Coordinates of C-alpha atoms and ligand atoms in Angstrom, one line a residue:
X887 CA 0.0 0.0 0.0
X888 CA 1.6 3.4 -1.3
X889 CA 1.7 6.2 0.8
X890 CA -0.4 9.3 1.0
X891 CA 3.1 11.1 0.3
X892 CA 4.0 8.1 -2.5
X893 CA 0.8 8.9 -3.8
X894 CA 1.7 12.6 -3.8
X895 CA 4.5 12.4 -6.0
X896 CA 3.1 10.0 -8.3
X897 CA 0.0 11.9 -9.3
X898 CA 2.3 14.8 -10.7
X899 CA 3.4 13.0 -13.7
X900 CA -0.4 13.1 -15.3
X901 CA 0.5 15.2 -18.9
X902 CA 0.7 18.3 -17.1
X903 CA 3.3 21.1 -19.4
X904 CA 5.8 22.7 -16.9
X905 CA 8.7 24.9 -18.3
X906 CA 12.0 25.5 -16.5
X907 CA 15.2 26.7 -18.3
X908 CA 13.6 26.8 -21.8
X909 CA 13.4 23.0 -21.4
X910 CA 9.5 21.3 -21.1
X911 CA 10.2 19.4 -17.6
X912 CA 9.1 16.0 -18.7
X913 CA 8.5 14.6 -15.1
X914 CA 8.5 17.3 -12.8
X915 CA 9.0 14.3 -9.8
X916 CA 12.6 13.4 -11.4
X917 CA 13.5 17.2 -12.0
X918 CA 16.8 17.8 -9.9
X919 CA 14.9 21.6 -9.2
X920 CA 11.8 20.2 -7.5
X921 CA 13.8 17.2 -5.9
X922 CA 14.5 18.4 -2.2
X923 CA 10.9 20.3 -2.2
X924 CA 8.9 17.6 -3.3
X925 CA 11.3 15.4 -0.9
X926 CA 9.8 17.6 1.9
X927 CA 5.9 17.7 0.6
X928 CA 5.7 13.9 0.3
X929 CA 7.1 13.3 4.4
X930 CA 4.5 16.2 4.8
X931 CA 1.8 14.4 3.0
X932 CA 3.1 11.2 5.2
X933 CA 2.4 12.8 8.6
X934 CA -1.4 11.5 7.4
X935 CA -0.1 8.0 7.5
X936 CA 1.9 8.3 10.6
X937 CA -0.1 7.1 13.8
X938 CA 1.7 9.5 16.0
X939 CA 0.8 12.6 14.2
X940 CA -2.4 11.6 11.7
X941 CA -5.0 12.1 14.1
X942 CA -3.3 16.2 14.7
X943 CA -2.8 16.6 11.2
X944 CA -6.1 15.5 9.6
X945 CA -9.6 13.6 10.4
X946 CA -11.0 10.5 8.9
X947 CA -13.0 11.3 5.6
X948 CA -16.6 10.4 5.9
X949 CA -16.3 8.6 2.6
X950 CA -13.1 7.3 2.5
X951 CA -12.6 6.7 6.3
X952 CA -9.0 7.7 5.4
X953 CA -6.7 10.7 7.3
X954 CA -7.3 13.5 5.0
X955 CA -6.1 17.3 6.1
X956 CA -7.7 19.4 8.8
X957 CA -7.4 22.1 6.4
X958 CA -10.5 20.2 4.7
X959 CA -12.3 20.5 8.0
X960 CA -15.3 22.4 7.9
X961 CA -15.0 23.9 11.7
X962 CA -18.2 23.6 13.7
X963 CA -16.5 24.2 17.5
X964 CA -13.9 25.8 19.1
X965 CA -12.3 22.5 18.9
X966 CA -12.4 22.0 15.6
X967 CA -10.5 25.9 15.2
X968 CA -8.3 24.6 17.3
X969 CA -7.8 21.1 15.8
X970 CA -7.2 23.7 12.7
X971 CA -4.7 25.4 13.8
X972 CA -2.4 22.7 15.6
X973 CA -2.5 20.8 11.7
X974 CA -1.1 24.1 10.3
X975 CA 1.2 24.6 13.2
X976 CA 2.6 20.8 12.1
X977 CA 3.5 21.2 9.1
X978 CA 4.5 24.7 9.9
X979 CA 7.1 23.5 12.4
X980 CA 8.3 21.3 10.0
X981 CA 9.5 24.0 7.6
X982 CA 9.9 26.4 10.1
X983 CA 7.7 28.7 8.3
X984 CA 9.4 29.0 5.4
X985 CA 7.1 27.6 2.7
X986 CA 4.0 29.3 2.2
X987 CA 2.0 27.1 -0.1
X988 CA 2.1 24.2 1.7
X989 CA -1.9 24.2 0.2
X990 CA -3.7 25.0 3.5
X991 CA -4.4 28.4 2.3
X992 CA -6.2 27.7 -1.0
X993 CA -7.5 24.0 0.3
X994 CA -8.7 26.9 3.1
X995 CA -10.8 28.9 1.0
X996 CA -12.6 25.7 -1.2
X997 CA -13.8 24.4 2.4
X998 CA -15.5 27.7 3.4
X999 CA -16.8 28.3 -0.6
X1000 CA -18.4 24.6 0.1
X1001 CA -19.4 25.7 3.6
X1002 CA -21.0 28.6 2.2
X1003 CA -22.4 27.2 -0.9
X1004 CA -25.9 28.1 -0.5
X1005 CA -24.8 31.7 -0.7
X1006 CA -24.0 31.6 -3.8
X1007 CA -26.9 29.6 -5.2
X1008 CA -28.5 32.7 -6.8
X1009 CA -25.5 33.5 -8.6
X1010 CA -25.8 30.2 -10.1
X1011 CA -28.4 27.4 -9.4
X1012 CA -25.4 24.5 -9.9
X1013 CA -22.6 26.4 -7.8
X1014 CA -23.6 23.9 -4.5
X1015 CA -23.8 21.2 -6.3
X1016 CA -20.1 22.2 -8.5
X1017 CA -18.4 23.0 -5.4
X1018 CA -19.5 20.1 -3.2
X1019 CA -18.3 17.7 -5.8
X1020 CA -15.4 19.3 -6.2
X1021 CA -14.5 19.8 -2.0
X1022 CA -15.1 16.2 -1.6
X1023 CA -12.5 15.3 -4.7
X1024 CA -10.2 17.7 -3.1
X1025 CA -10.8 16.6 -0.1
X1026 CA -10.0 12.9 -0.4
X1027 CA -7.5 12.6 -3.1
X1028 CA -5.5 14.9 -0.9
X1029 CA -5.6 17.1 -3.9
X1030 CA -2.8 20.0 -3.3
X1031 CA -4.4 23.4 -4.4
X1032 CA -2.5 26.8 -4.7
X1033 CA -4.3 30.8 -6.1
X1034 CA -3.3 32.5 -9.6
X1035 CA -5.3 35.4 -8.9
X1036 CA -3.1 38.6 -10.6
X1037 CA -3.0 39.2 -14.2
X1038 CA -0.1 40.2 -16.0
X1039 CA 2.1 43.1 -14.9
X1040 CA 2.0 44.4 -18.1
X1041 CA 0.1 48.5 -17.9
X1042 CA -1.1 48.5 -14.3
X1043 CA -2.9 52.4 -15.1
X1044 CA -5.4 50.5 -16.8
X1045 CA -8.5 48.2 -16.1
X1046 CA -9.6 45.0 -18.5
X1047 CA -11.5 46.8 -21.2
X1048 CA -9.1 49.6 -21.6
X1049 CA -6.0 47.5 -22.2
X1050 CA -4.2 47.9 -26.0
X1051 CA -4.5 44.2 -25.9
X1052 CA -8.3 42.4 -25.1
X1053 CA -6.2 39.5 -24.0
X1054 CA -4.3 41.0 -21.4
X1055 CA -6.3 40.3 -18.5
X1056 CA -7.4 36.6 -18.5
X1057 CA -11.0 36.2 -20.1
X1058 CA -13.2 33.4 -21.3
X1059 CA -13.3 34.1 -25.5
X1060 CA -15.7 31.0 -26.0
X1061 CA -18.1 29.2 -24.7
X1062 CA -19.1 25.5 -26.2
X1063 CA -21.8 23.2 -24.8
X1064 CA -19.0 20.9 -22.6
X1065 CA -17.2 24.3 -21.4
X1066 CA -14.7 27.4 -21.7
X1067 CA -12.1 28.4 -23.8
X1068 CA -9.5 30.2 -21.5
X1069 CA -7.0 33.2 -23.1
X1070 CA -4.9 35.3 -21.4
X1071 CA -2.9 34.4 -18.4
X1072 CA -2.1 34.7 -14.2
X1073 CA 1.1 35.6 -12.1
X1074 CA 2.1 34.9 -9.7
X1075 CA 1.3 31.0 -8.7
X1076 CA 3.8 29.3 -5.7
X1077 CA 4.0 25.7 -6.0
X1078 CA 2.2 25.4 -9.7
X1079 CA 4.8 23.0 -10.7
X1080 CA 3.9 20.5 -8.3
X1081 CA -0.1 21.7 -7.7
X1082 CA -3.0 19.4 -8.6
X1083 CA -5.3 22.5 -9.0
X1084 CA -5.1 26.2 -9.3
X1085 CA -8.3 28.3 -8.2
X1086 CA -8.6 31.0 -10.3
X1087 CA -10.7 34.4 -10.4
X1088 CA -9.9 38.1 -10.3
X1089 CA -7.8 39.6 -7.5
X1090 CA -9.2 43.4 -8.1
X1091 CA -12.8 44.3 -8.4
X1092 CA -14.3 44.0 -12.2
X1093 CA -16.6 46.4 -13.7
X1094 CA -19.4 45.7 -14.6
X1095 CA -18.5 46.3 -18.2
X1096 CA -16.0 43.3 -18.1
X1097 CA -17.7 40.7 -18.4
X1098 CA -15.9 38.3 -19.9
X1099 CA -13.1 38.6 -17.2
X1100 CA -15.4 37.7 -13.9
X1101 CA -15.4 34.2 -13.7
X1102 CA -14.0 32.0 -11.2
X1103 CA -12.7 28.4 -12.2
X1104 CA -11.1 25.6 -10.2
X1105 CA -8.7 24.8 -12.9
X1106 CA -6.2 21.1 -13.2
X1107 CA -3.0 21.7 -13.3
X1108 CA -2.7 19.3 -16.3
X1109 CA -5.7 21.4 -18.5
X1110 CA -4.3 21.3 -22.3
X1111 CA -3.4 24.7 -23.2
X1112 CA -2.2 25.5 -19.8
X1113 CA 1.8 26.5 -19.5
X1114 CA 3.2 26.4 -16.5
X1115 CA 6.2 28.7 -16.9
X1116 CA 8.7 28.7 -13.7
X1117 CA 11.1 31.0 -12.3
X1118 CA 14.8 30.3 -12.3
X1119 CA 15.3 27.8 -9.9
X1120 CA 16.7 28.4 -6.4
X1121 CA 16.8 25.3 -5.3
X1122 CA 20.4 24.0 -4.4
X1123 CA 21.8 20.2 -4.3
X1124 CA 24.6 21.2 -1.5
X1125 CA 22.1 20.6 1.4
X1126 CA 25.0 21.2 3.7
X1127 CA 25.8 24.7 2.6
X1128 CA 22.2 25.9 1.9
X1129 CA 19.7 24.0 4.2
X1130 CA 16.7 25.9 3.4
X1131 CA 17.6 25.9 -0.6
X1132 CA 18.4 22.6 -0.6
X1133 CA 14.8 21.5 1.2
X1134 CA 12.3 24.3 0.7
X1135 CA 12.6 26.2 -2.8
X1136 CA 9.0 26.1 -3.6
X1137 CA 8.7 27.4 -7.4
X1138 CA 6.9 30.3 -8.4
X1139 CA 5.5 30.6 -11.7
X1140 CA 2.8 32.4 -14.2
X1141 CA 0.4 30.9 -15.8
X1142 CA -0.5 31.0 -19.3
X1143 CA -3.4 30.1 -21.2
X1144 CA -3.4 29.4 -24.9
X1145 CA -6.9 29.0 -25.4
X1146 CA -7.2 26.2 -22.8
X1147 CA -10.8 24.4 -22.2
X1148 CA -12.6 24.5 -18.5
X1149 CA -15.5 22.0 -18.6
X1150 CA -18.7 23.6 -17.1
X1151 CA -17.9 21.2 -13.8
X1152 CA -15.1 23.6 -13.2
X1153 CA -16.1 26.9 -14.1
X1154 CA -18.3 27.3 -10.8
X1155 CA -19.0 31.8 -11.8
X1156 CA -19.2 33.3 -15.0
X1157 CA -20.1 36.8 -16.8
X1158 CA -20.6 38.4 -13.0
X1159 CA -18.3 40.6 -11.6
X1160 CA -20.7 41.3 -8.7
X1161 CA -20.7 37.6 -7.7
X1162 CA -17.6 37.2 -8.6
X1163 CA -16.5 39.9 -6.0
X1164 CA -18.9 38.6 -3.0
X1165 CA -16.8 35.0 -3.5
X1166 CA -13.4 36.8 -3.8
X1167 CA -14.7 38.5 -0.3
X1168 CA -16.3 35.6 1.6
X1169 CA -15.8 35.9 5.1
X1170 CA -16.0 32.3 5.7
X1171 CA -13.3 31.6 3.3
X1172 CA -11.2 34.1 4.1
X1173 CA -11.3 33.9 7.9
X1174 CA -10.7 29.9 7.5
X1175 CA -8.1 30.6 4.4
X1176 CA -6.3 34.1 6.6
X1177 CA -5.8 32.0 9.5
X1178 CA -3.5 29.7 8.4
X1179 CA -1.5 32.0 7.2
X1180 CA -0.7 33.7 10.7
X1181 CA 0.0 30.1 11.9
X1182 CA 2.8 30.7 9.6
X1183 CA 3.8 34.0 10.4
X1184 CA 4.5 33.4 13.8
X1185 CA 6.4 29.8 13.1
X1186 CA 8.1 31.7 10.7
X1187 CA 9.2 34.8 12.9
X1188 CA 9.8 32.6 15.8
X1189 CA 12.6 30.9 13.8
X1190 CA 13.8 33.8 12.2
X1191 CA 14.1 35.4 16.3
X1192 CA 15.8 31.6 17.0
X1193 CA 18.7 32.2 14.3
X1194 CA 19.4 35.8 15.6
X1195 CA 19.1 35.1 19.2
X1196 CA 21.9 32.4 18.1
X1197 CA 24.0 34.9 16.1
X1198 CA 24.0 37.6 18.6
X1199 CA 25.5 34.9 21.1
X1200 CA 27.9 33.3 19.1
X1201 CA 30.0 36.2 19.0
X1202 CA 29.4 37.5 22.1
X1203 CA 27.0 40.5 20.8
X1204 CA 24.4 40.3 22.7
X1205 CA 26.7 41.6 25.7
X1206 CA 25.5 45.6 23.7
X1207 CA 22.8 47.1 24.6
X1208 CA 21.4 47.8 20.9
X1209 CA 21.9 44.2 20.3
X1210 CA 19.6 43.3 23.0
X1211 CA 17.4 46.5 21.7
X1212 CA 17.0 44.7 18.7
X1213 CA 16.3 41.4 19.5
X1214 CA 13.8 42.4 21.5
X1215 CA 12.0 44.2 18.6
X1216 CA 12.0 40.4 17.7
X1217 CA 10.1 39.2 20.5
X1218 CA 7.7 42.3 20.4
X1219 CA 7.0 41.2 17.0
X1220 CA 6.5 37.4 17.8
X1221 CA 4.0 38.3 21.2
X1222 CA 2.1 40.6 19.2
X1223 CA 1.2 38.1 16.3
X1224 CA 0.7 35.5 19.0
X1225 CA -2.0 37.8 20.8
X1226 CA -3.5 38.4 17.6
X1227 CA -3.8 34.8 16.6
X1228 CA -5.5 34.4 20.2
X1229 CA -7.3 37.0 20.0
X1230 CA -8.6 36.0 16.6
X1231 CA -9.5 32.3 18.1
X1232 CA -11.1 33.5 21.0
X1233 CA -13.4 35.7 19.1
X1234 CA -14.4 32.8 16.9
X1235 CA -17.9 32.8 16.1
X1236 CA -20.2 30.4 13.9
X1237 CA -21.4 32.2 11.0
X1238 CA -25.3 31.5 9.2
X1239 CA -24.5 28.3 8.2
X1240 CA -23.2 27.4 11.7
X1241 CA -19.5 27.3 10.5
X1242 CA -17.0 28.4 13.1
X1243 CA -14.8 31.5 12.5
X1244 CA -12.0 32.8 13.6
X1245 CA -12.4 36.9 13.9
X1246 CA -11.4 38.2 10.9
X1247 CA -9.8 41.8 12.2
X1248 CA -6.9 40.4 14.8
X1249 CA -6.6 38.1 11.3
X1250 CA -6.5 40.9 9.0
X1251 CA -4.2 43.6 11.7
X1252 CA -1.6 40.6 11.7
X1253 CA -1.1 39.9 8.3
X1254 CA -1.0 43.5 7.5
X1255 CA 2.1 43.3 10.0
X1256 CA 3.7 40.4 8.2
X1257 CA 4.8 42.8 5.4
X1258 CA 6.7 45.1 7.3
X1259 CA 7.5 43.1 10.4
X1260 CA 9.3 40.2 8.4
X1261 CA 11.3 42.6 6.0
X1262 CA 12.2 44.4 9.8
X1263 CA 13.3 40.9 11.4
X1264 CA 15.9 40.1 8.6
X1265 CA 17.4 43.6 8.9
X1266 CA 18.0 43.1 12.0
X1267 CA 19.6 39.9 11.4
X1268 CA 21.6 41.6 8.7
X1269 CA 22.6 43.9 11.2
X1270 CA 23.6 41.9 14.3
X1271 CA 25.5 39.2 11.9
X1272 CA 27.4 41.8 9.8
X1273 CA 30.2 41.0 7.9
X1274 CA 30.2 37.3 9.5
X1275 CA 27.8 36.3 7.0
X1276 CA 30.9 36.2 4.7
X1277 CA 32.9 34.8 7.2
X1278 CA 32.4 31.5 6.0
X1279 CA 34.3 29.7 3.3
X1280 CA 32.1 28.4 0.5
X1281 CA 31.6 25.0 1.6
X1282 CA 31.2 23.3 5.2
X1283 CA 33.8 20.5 3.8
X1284 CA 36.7 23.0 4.0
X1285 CA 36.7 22.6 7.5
X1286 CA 38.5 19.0 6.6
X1287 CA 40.6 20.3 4.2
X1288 CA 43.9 21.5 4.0
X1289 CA 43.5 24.3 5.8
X1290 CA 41.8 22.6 8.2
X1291 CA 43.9 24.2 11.1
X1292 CA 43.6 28.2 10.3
X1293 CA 40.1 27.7 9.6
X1294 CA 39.2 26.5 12.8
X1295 CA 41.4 28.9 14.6
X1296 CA 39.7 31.9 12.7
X1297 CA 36.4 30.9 11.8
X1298 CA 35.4 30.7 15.2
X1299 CA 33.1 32.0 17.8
X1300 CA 33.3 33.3 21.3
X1301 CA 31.1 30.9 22.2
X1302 CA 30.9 28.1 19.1
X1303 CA 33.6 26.2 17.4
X1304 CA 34.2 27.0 14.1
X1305 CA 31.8 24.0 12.1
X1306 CA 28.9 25.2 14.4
X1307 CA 29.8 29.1 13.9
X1308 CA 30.0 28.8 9.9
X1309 CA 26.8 25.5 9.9
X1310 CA 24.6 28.9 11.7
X1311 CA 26.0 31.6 9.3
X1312 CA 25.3 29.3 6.2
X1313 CA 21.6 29.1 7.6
X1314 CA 21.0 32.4 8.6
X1315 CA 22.4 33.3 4.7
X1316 CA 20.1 31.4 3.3
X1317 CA 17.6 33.1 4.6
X1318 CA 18.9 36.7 4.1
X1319 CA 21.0 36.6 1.6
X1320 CA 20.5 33.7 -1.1
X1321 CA 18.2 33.9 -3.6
X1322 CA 15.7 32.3 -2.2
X1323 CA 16.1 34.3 0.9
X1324 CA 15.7 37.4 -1.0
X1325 CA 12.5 36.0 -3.0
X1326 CA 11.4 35.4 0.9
X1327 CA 11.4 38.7 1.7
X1328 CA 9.7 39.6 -1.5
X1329 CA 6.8 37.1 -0.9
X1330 CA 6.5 38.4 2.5
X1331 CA 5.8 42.5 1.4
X1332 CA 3.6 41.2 -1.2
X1333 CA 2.2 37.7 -1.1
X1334 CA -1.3 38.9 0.2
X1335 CA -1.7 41.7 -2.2
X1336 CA -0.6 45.2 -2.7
X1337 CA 0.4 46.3 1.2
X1338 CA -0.5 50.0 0.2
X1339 CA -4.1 49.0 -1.2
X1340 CA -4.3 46.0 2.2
X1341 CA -3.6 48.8 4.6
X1342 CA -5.8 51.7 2.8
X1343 CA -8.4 48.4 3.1
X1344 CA -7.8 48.3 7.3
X1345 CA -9.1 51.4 7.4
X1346 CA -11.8 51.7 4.8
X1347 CA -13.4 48.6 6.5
X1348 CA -13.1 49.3 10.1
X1349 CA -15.9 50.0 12.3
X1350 CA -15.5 53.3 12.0
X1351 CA -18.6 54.4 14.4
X1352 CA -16.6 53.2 17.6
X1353 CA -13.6 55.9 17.5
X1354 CA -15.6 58.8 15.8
X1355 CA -17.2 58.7 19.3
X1356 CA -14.4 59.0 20.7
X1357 CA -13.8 62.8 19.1
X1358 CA -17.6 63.4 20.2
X1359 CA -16.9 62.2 23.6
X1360 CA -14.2 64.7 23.9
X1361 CA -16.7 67.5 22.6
X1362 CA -19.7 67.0 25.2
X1363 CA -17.0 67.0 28.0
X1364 CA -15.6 70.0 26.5
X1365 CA -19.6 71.3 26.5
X1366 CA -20.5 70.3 30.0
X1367 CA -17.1 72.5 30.9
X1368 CA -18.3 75.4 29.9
X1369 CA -22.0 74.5 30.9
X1370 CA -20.6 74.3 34.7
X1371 CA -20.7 77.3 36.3
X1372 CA -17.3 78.3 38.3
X1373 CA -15.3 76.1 35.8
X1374 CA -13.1 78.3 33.3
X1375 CA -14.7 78.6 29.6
X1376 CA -12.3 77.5 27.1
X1377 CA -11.9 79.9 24.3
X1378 CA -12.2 76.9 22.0
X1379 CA -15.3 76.9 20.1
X1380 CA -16.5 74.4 18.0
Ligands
FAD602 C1 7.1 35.7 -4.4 C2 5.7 35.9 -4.7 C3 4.8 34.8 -4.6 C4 3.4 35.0 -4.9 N1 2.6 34.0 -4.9 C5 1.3 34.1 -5.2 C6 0.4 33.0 -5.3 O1 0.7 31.9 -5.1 N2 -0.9 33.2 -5.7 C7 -1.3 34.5 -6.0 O2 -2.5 34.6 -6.4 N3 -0.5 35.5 -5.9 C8 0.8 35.4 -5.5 N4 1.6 36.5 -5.5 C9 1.1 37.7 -6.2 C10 0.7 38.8 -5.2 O3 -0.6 38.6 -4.9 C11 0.9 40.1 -6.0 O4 2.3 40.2 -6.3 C12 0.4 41.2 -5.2 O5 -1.0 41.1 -5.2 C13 0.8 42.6 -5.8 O6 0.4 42.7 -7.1 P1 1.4 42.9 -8.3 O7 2.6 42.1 -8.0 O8 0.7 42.7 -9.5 O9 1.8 44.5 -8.1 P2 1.2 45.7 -8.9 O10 -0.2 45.8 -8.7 O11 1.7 45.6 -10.3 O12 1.9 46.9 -8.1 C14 3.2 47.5 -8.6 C15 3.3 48.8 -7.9 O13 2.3 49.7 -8.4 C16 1.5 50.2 -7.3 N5 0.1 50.1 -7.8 C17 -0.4 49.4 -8.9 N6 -1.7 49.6 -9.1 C18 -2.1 50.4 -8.1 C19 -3.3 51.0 -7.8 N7 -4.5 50.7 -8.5 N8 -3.4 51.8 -6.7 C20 -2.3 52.0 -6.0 N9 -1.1 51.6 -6.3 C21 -1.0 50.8 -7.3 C22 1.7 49.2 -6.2 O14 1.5 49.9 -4.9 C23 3.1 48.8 -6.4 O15 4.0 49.7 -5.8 C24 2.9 36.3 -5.2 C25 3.8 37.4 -5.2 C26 5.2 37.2 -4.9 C27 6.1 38.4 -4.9

């Protein structure tokens, strides 16, 4: 009996047309790019074989009886939120935050779409019965799911209809009785290489002119006509000298359709930018999909905060006071995403359809901070390591070789011999420096969207109400002042 992570790998030779290097990658699972990734996915996948850590990683499918990922769970207690959350924290801890797409996210937003369904019923009569099929596919063929949401970069001062070229922005240009033909194409997709499915639909708001762009599709990864163009690769063979290349390089890659057919089973809205837009904005989905994505956060910071703390006492830094300053912007980053992930599980209420919820604002106030607290946390890192980052000689083997003697004399620590001191500063490189690191830091500012137009979002969708009485609280005490005789008037008048 195969594996669920055997399984895994196999399913990803299945006609699929991925492009690396100029080269069509003929079996993406025999690649040497996507080796030490997909090397880390399938022991993933294999925590829901595991009798130790199945039953905290998944729950038995109702049809199947088989583990299958809590991210698939459709949470109907605070239990189940929690039973959530310790799955994402698995699998988390396992990569120490560093890949993103690990599939919780989008599997995320296709359970609250199918917890939801009926809300989308008068969009389209078939959308329950579309997305319930395809939740229970997904569901127990431990299908791996990742977004393409953003057309190209190609004139960003100008909407769908207005662009020189009407195949710009990704739009539906026929329809047939069995489905869709598909032109156009979608950036930025992590993990399409190695994704069963991509859900795609329109980041930004469509007119109401645009039709043919407002659709939303669930789309294989294998679709004829679908190109799966990566990235370089960052991925490294020398797991030694680059231990989070070497395991955790998960591809990037955009998307292009050349006229590629979407039966009617997957094309779930259509022709409606209105319902389109609801979708895009579910709350279920997006509180179910937003929270796994602080789970991350924090694993991630928390290891980044592990690496300097280390740093900072390997050569006897932390002994200044700025050092210590810094670090301890660290932990003031790591308790404040904590409390908002609390805060966000506490609040958790079921929604209409009695799905549980964690609060969406403590959700939406700490990914907002991801963007500028993670780019913060590897500054500082930058700046407590220094120039020892290039203290290291280019591989750990040298430490064997011939100058073996002046390299452990010199390419020591105050408090580490020299192996440890350069296996730490190859580490903390890799995430700083390499260029995977640097794509890190990248996907941090802007994985969740534009951070300008997520922030200017915080405040156009607060509860605004609340702290405008503040300002009218101030007035009427101001008032009653003035209204109290023997009490000085102010000359302030309003
Ligand atoms: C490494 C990485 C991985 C990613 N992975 C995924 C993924 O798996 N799935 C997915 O769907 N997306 C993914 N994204 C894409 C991400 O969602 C987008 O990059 C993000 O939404 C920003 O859009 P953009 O890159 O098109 O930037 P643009 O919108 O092109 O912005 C470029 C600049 O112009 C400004 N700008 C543009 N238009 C406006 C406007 N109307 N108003 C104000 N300012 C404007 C922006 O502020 C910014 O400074 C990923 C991104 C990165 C970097």
């Amino acid at each position: 009996m195969t594996t669920v992570g055997e399984r895994f790998i196999n399913s990803l030779q299945d006609g699929r047309t991925v492009w690396l290097d100029n080269e069509k990658v003929e079996n993406v699972a025999a690649h040497p790019a996507f080796q030490g990734t997909l090397n880390t996915l399938r022991q993933l996948f294999d925590t829901l074989n595991d009798p130790e850590t199945r039953d905290r990683v998944g729950f038995q499918s109702p049809k199947t009886g088989e583990y299958v990922h809590n991210a698939y769970l459709v949470p109907t207690s605070m239990d189940d939120i929690k039973r959530r959350t310790v799955a994402f924290e698995l699998w988390d801890r396992r990569t120490h935050g560093v890949m993103s797409r690990l599939s919780e996210y989008a599997r995320s937003l296709v359970t609250g779409w199918y917890a939801a369904r009926e809300r989308y019923q008068v969009f389209d009569r078939h959308f329950a019965e579309k997305i319930t099929e395809y939740y229970e596919e997904a569901r127990d063929h431990h299908r791996f799911v990742t977004t393409a949401l953003l057309d190209p970069q190609i004139d960003r001062s100008k909407g769908p209809s207005e662009q020189k070229d009407p195949d710009a922005f990704l739009r539906i240009v026929r329809k047939t009785e069995d489905g869709v033909i598909l032109r156009g194409a979608k950036m930025i997709a992590t993990a399409a290489p190695y994704t069963h499915d991509f859900l795609v639909y329109p980041f930004h708001r469509i007119q109401q002119g645009d039709l043919e762009h407002a659709h939303m599709m669930i789309i294989p990864a294998n679709t004829p006509g679908l190109h799966i163009v990566c990235r370089e690769s960052f991925s490294s063979e020398q797991a030694e000298d680059h231990p989070i290349s070497s395991r955790y390089d998960e591809m990037d890659a955009i998307l292009l359709f050349d006229d590629a057919f979407v039966p009617w089973e997957r094309v779930f809205l259509h022709d409606n930018p209105e319902a389109v837009w609801q979708l895009r904005m579910d709350e279920t989905a997006n509180s179910l999909a937003y929270h796994s994505t602080v789970v991350r956060l924090l694993v991630k910071l928390e290891f980044v905060a592990g690496v300097a703390f280390a740093i900072a006492d390997v050569i006897g830094a932390n002994h200044h006071l700025h050092v210590q300053e810094k670090l301890g912007e660290i932990v003031i980053q790591i308790e404040t995403i904590r409390a908002l992930l609390h805060a966000s599980e506490a609040g958790a209420r079921p929604d209409e359809f009695g799905t549980w919820l964690p609060d969406l604002t403590p959700i939406e106030t700490a990914r907002n901070l991801g963007p500028r607290y993670y780019p913060r946390a590897i500054e500082i890192l930058q700046q407590i390591g220094a120039g020892g980052f290039i203290q290291v000689p280019s591989k750990i083997e040298q430490i064997h070789g011939e100058l073996a003697g002046l390299i452990r004399k010199y390419y020591r620590g105050a408090k580490a011999d020299a192996e440890s001191r350069i296996r730490l500063f190859k580490l903390a490189w890799d995430l700083i420096g390499s260029p995977l690191g640097s794509r890190h830091e990248l996907y941090e500012r802007f994985y969740l969207g534009d951070p300008v137009r997520t922030y200017a979002n915080q405040y156009l969708n607060c509860k605004k109400e609340r702290l405008e009485q503040r300002l009218e609280d101030f007035w009427k005490r101001i008032r009653q002042k003035e209204d109290t005789p023997g009490e000085r008037k102010p000359t302030l008048s309003i």
